[in-house]
Structure formats: structure tokens, C-alpha cells
mmCIF file of C-alpha atoms in Angstrom:
data_model
loop_
_atom_site.group_PDB
_atom_site.id
_atom_site.type_symbol
_atom_site.label_atom_id
_atom_site.label_comp_id
_atom_site.label_asym_id
_atom_site.label_seq_id
_atom_site.Cartn_x
_atom_site.Cartn_y
_atom_site.Cartn_z
ATOM 1 C CA MET A 1 -9.087 0.718 -33.252
ATOM 2 C CA CYS A 2 -7.357 -1.646 -30.848
ATOM 3 C CA GLY A 3 -4.302 -3.690 -31.782
ATOM 4 C CA ILE A 4 -3.784 -7.365 -30.881
ATOM 5 C CA VAL A 5 -0.688 -9.575 -31.068
ATOM 6 C CA GLY A 6 -0.281 -13.148 -29.867
ATOM 7 C CA PHE A 7 2.759 -15.449 -29.890
ATOM 8 C CA ILE A 8 3.437 -19.094 -29.035
ATOM 9 C CA GLY A 9 6.753 -20.810 -29.691
ATOM 10 C CA GLN A 10 10.206 -21.440 -28.192
ATOM 11 C CA GLU A 11 11.442 -17.829 -28.027
ATOM 12 C CA GLN A 12 10.693 -15.323 -25.290
ATOM 13 C CA ALA A 13 7.259 -13.910 -26.103
ATOM 14 C CA ALA A 14 7.312 -10.452 -24.472
ATOM 15 C CA PRO A 15 9.925 -8.770 -26.743
ATOM 16 C CA ILE A 16 8.140 -10.184 -29.806
ATOM 17 C CA LEU A 17 4.779 -8.931 -28.536
ATOM 18 C CA LEU A 18 6.201 -5.444 -27.923
ATOM 19 C CA ASP A 19 7.689 -5.383 -31.426
ATOM 20 C CA GLY A 20 4.375 -6.449 -32.946
ATOM 21 C CA LEU A 21 2.509 -3.783 -30.979
ATOM 22 C CA ALA A 22 5.011 -1.160 -32.162
ATOM 23 C CA HIS A 23 3.987 -1.977 -35.741
ATOM 24 C CA LEU A 24 0.341 -1.355 -34.782
ATOM 25 C CA GLU A 25 0.882 2.067 -33.191
ATOM 26 C CA TYR A 26 -0.409 3.785 -36.340
ATOM 27 C CA ARG A 27 -3.920 2.628 -35.370
ATOM 28 C CA GLY A 28 -3.947 5.005 -32.394
ATOM 29 C CA TYR A 29 -4.277 3.960 -28.743
ATOM 30 C CA ASP A 30 -4.304 5.273 -25.176
ATOM 31 C CA SER A 31 -2.871 2.321 -23.227
ATOM 32 C CA ALA A 32 -1.053 -0.952 -23.758
ATOM 33 C CA GLY A 33 -0.533 -4.253 -22.013
ATOM 34 C CA VAL A 34 0.982 -7.706 -22.321
ATOM 35 C CA ALA A 35 0.347 -11.066 -20.670
ATOM 36 C CA VAL A 36 2.846 -13.947 -20.666
ATOM 37 C CA ILE A 37 2.619 -17.415 -19.135
ATOM 38 C CA SER A 38 5.841 -18.195 -17.250
ATOM 39 C CA ALA A 39 7.637 -21.538 -17.374
ATOM 40 C CA GLN A 40 6.166 -22.149 -13.900
ATOM 41 C CA GLY A 41 2.650 -21.786 -15.330
ATOM 42 C CA LYS A 42 1.865 -18.360 -13.870
ATOM 43 C CA LEU A 43 0.109 -15.645 -15.863
ATOM 44 C CA GLN A 44 2.030 -12.371 -15.680
ATOM 45 C CA VAL A 45 0.160 -9.229 -16.778
ATOM 46 C CA GLU A 46 1.644 -5.755 -17.158
ATOM 47 C CA LYS A 47 -0.240 -2.660 -18.345
ATOM 48 C CA ALA A 48 0.524 1.029 -18.785
ATOM 49 C CA VAL A 49 -1.403 4.148 -19.758
ATOM 50 C CA GLY A 50 0.069 6.220 -22.573
ATOM 51 C CA ARG A 51 2.601 5.346 -25.234
ATOM 52 C CA LEU A 52 3.922 1.829 -25.805
ATOM 53 C CA LYS A 53 7.338 3.127 -24.747
ATOM 54 C CA VAL A 54 6.021 3.473 -21.175
ATOM 55 C CA LEU A 55 5.067 -0.212 -21.063
ATOM 56 C CA SER A 56 8.315 -1.270 -22.729
ATOM 57 C CA GLU A 57 10.406 0.634 -20.181
ATOM 58 C CA GLN A 58 8.263 -0.733 -17.340
ATOM 59 C CA ILE A 59 9.136 -4.326 -18.294
ATOM 60 C CA HIS A 60 12.664 -3.564 -19.614
ATOM 61 C CA GLY A 61 11.898 -4.356 -23.228
ATOM 62 C CA GLY A 62 10.113 -7.542 -22.197
ATOM 63 C CA ALA A 63 13.011 -8.991 -20.180
ATOM 64 C CA ASP A 64 10.970 -8.930 -16.960
ATOM 65 C CA LEU A 65 8.345 -11.327 -18.334
ATOM 66 C CA GLU A 66 9.846 -14.707 -19.114
ATOM 67 C CA GLY A 67 7.718 -17.166 -21.037
ATOM 68 C CA CYS A 68 7.117 -18.419 -24.572
ATOM 69 C CA ILE A 69 3.378 -17.757 -24.953
ATOM 70 C CA GLY A 70 1.529 -14.507 -24.574
ATOM 71 C CA LEU A 71 -0.744 -11.740 -25.788
ATOM 72 C CA GLY A 72 -0.258 -8.021 -26.356
ATOM 73 C CA HIS A 73 -2.789 -5.242 -26.817
ATOM 74 C CA THR A 74 -3.022 -1.536 -27.560
ATOM 75 C CA ARG A 75 -6.354 -0.018 -26.536
ATOM 76 C CA TRP A 76 -8.425 2.779 -27.987
ATOM 77 C CA ALA A 77 -11.047 3.555 -25.334
ATOM 78 C CA THR A 78 -14.645 2.801 -26.254
ATOM 79 C CA HIS A 79 -15.905 1.725 -22.815
ATOM 80 C CA GLY A 80 -14.299 3.429 -19.819
ATOM 81 C CA GLU A 81 -11.582 6.059 -19.545
ATOM 82 C CA PRO A 82 -7.911 5.384 -20.263
ATOM 83 C CA SER A 83 -6.546 3.683 -17.124
ATOM 84 C CA GLU A 84 -4.546 0.627 -16.093
ATOM 85 C CA ASN A 85 -7.752 -1.098 -14.928
ATOM 86 C CA ASN A 86 -9.387 -0.536 -18.311
ATOM 87 C CA ALA A 87 -6.288 -1.513 -20.312
ATOM 88 C CA HIS A 88 -6.109 -5.013 -21.762
ATOM 89 C CA PRO A 89 -5.317 -7.855 -21.204
ATOM 90 C CA HIS A 90 -8.118 -8.672 -18.757
ATOM 91 C CA MET A 91 -7.465 -11.513 -16.335
ATOM 92 C CA THR A 92 -9.800 -13.618 -14.219
ATOM 93 C CA ASP A 93 -9.564 -13.249 -10.434
ATOM 94 C CA ASP A 94 -7.923 -16.648 -10.058
ATOM 95 C CA GLY A 95 -5.164 -15.634 -12.501
ATOM 96 C CA ASN A 96 -5.935 -18.533 -14.828
ATOM 97 C CA ILE A 97 -7.368 -16.963 -18.014
ATOM 98 C CA VAL A 98 -6.564 -13.755 -19.863
ATOM 99 C CA ALA A 99 -8.246 -12.189 -22.898
ATOM 100 C CA VAL A 100 -7.662 -9.337 -25.339
ATOM 101 C CA HIS A 101 -10.291 -7.968 -27.681
ATOM 102 C CA ASN A 102 -10.795 -5.647 -30.624
ATOM 103 C CA GLY A 103 -14.369 -4.681 -31.448
ATOM 104 C CA ILE A 104 -17.527 -4.129 -29.413
ATOM 105 C CA ILE A 105 -19.503 -6.650 -27.360
ATOM 106 C CA GLU A 106 -23.008 -5.272 -27.847
ATOM 107 C CA ASN A 107 -24.681 -7.271 -25.072
ATOM 108 C CA TYR A 108 -21.928 -6.819 -22.492
ATOM 109 C CA MET A 109 -24.189 -5.118 -19.914
ATOM 110 C CA GLU A 110 -26.613 -8.038 -20.003
ATOM 111 C CA ILE A 111 -23.747 -10.501 -19.485
ATOM 112 C CA LYS A 112 -22.140 -8.342 -16.806
ATOM 113 C CA GLU A 113 -25.388 -8.205 -14.828
ATOM 114 C CA PHE A 114 -25.827 -11.981 -15.220
ATOM 115 C CA LEU A 115 -22.353 -12.583 -13.789
ATOM 116 C CA GLN A 116 -22.672 -9.977 -11.024
ATOM 117 C CA GLU A 117 -25.864 -11.687 -9.850
ATOM 118 C CA ARG A 118 -23.705 -14.792 -9.414
ATOM 119 C CA GLY A 119 -21.105 -12.968 -7.331
ATOM 120 C CA VAL A 120 -18.537 -12.125 -10.001
ATOM 121 C CA LEU A 121 -16.592 -8.926 -9.262
ATOM 122 C CA PHE A 122 -15.567 -6.657 -12.139
ATOM 123 C CA HIS A 123 -12.452 -4.484 -12.060
ATOM 124 C CA SER A 124 -12.919 -2.364 -15.189
ATOM 125 C CA ASP A 125 -15.526 -0.411 -17.128
ATOM 126 C CA THR A 126 -14.825 -2.259 -20.369
ATOM 127 C CA ASP A 127 -16.989 -4.531 -22.446
ATOM 128 C CA THR A 128 -13.994 -6.850 -22.852
ATOM 129 C CA GLU A 129 -13.762 -7.904 -19.222
ATOM 130 C CA VAL A 130 -17.060 -9.782 -19.607
ATOM 131 C CA VAL A 131 -15.271 -12.121 -22.040
ATOM 132 C CA ALA A 132 -12.623 -13.066 -19.465
ATOM 133 C CA GLN A 133 -15.159 -13.404 -16.647
ATOM 134 C CA LEU A 134 -17.594 -15.398 -18.791
ATOM 135 C CA LEU A 135 -14.753 -17.724 -19.810
ATOM 136 C CA ASP A 136 -14.023 -18.269 -16.126
ATOM 137 C CA TYR A 137 -17.716 -18.964 -15.487
ATOM 138 C CA TYR A 138 -17.847 -21.659 -18.182
ATOM 139 C CA TYR A 139 -14.341 -23.097 -17.728
ATOM 140 C CA GLU A 140 -14.259 -26.649 -16.351
ATOM 141 C CA GLY A 141 -10.844 -27.759 -17.589
ATOM 142 C CA ASP A 142 -11.487 -27.622 -21.350
ATOM 143 C CA LEU A 143 -10.535 -24.149 -22.598
ATOM 144 C CA LEU A 144 -11.795 -24.637 -26.158
ATOM 145 C CA ASP A 145 -15.181 -25.793 -24.839
ATOM 146 C CA ALA A 146 -15.432 -22.681 -22.636
ATOM 147 C CA VAL A 147 -14.518 -20.429 -25.581
ATOM 148 C CA GLY A 148 -17.240 -22.064 -27.698
ATOM 149 C CA LYS A 149 -19.847 -21.348 -25.010
ATOM 150 C CA VAL A 150 -18.701 -17.729 -24.738
ATOM 151 C CA LEU A 151 -18.875 -17.210 -28.504
ATOM 152 C CA HIS A 152 -22.459 -18.473 -28.516
ATOM 153 C CA ARG A 153 -23.318 -15.975 -25.780
ATOM 154 C CA ILE A 154 -21.670 -12.725 -26.930
ATOM 155 C CA GLU A 155 -23.084 -10.477 -29.650
ATOM 156 C CA GLY A 156 -21.271 -7.902 -31.758
ATOM 157 C CA ALA A 157 -18.009 -7.619 -33.664
ATOM 158 C CA TYR A 158 -14.892 -9.086 -32.125
ATOM 159 C CA ALA A 159 -11.390 -10.377 -32.593
ATOM 160 C CA LEU A 160 -10.232 -12.241 -29.494
ATOM 161 C CA GLY A 161 -6.993 -13.629 -28.179
ATOM 162 C CA ILE A 162 -7.171 -15.996 -25.193
ATOM 163 C CA VAL A 163 -4.583 -17.882 -23.139
ATOM 164 C CA CYS A 164 -4.930 -19.987 -20.005
ATOM 165 C CA ALA A 165 -2.264 -20.771 -17.387
ATOM 166 C CA GLU A 166 -3.498 -24.362 -17.171
ATOM 167 C CA HIS A 167 -3.003 -24.779 -20.941
ATOM 168 C CA PRO A 168 0.367 -23.176 -21.791
ATOM 169 C CA GLU A 169 0.404 -25.036 -25.107
ATOM 170 C CA GLN A 170 -2.725 -23.269 -26.406
ATOM 171 C CA LEU A 171 -3.277 -19.798 -27.799
ATOM 172 C CA ILE A 172 -6.861 -19.393 -28.980
ATOM 173 C CA ALA A 173 -7.967 -16.839 -31.560
ATOM 174 C CA ALA A 174 -11.546 -16.115 -32.614
ATOM 175 C CA ARG A 175 -13.138 -13.479 -34.793
ATOM 176 C CA LYS A 176 -16.456 -12.209 -36.082
ATOM 177 C CA ASP A 177 -16.589 -9.095 -38.279
ATOM 178 C CA SER A 178 -13.229 -7.785 -36.966
ATOM 179 C CA PRO A 179 -9.857 -8.311 -38.655
ATOM 180 C CA LEU A 180 -7.560 -11.071 -37.402
ATOM 181 C CA VAL A 181 -4.643 -12.752 -39.187
ATOM 182 C CA LEU A 182 -2.698 -15.898 -38.294
ATOM 183 C CA GLY A 183 1.007 -16.420 -38.917
ATOM 184 C CA TYR A 184 2.510 -19.905 -39.104
ATOM 185 C CA GLY A 185 6.272 -19.960 -38.564
ATOM 186 C CA ASP A 186 9.068 -22.481 -38.098
ATOM 187 C CA GLY A 187 8.558 -23.565 -34.493
ATOM 188 C CA PHE A 188 6.161 -20.755 -33.619
ATOM 189 C CA ASN A 189 2.737 -19.337 -34.466
ATOM 190 C CA MET A 190 1.351 -15.817 -34.189
ATOM 191 C CA MET A 191 -1.891 -13.907 -34.428
ATOM 192 C CA ALA A 192 -2.533 -10.200 -34.918
ATOM 193 C CA SER A 193 -5.165 -7.694 -35.880
ATOM 194 C CA ASP A 194 -3.017 -6.557 -38.833
ATOM 195 C CA VAL A 195 -0.381 -8.271 -40.972
ATOM 196 C CA THR A 196 2.081 -5.426 -40.262
ATOM 197 C CA ALA A 197 2.594 -6.884 -36.770
ATOM 198 C CA LEU A 198 3.734 -10.209 -38.261
ATOM 199 C CA ILE A 199 5.940 -9.204 -41.191
ATOM 200 C CA LYS A 200 9.216 -9.166 -39.217
#
């Protein structure tokens, strides 16, 4: 089962995301990734196959990704082999929106074909990438509106985390039949697929 962590606040997000993911390692996974929006409004995504330690070393414990909002994910392959392309987070081609997901999008092939017919290129074999690409398809400046349209279109069980470079003050969480918890802190908020990622 995949693990999800999200953070928004005044502290650097990446080290907090890595710590949260470390508390979710018991769930099992084959790859990990994080996405952070920089102070300049750029989405930075880093992924690695294997243990979380590989990702952590790759980004020097999170020091390489500066920014106060982001998402982290540990993946257990259900669609596509373990690889950096198949690891989450999945980002749109324009680098504006990123999504992480736990669960299964049952109608992902139907959505993928719909988007491919409209010229959308896919970079992974996952069901999750359709969420990011469908968000991009519907996005016209209002992220919450685009998320609502996506949720009406996808079928299956899901817990989603979504951030957008154009909206660095928003971290959106949505769920249906998959676990997702929210943490409200003093000057920060978090989301995760298990409370163990938030206890610290």
C-alpha cells in the first residue's frame, strides 16, 4: 500500500516529508519521491527507486529542495514496474501541477485514451498519472474547480494529494474509500495516509 505525506507551513517541507515517509516504510514500497514548490514558484520533483534512504541521500536530507509546501510518496507497484518514471509524484508537462495517489483508479485506461486522443503525452505506466494529466486538462486557473471535475470523472478507491505552482498557498487532499488523515498544527497543516506520519 502506498504512503502519502503532505505539508504546508513556514518550515522547509522536504525534511518533514522525508521524516513522515520514514514512518510509513512499514507499509512496504519499491520507490519514493517528493515534490516541493520553491519560493520562486517552481515545482521541484525528485524520485528514486529502492529504499527511502536513496531518495534522502539524493536530495541531502531534503536540503536541496527549498520550499514550504510539498508532497511525499512511497509507491508499491500496482500499475507498471518499479522505475523513476512510475514513481510518484506525477507532474504535468508544463510543471504546474503535481499529484500523489494511494488506491486504484479503475477507469484509468478510458481516461488515458480520452486524453491521448487530445494529444496528451504520458510518461509512465501508472493509473495515477491520469489524475495529474486530467487536472491539467480541466485547469483554467481555479485549482479546486479542476479537482472537483476530476473527482467526478475518476472511479475507484483513492486518496489524493495535489499541489499547483500557481497556487503555493493551497494543498488539496481528497479521498474515497482509502485512508487519509489531516493534521492541523500551529502555523502549518499536514496530510498523510496514516497517523504515524504525523505524530512527530
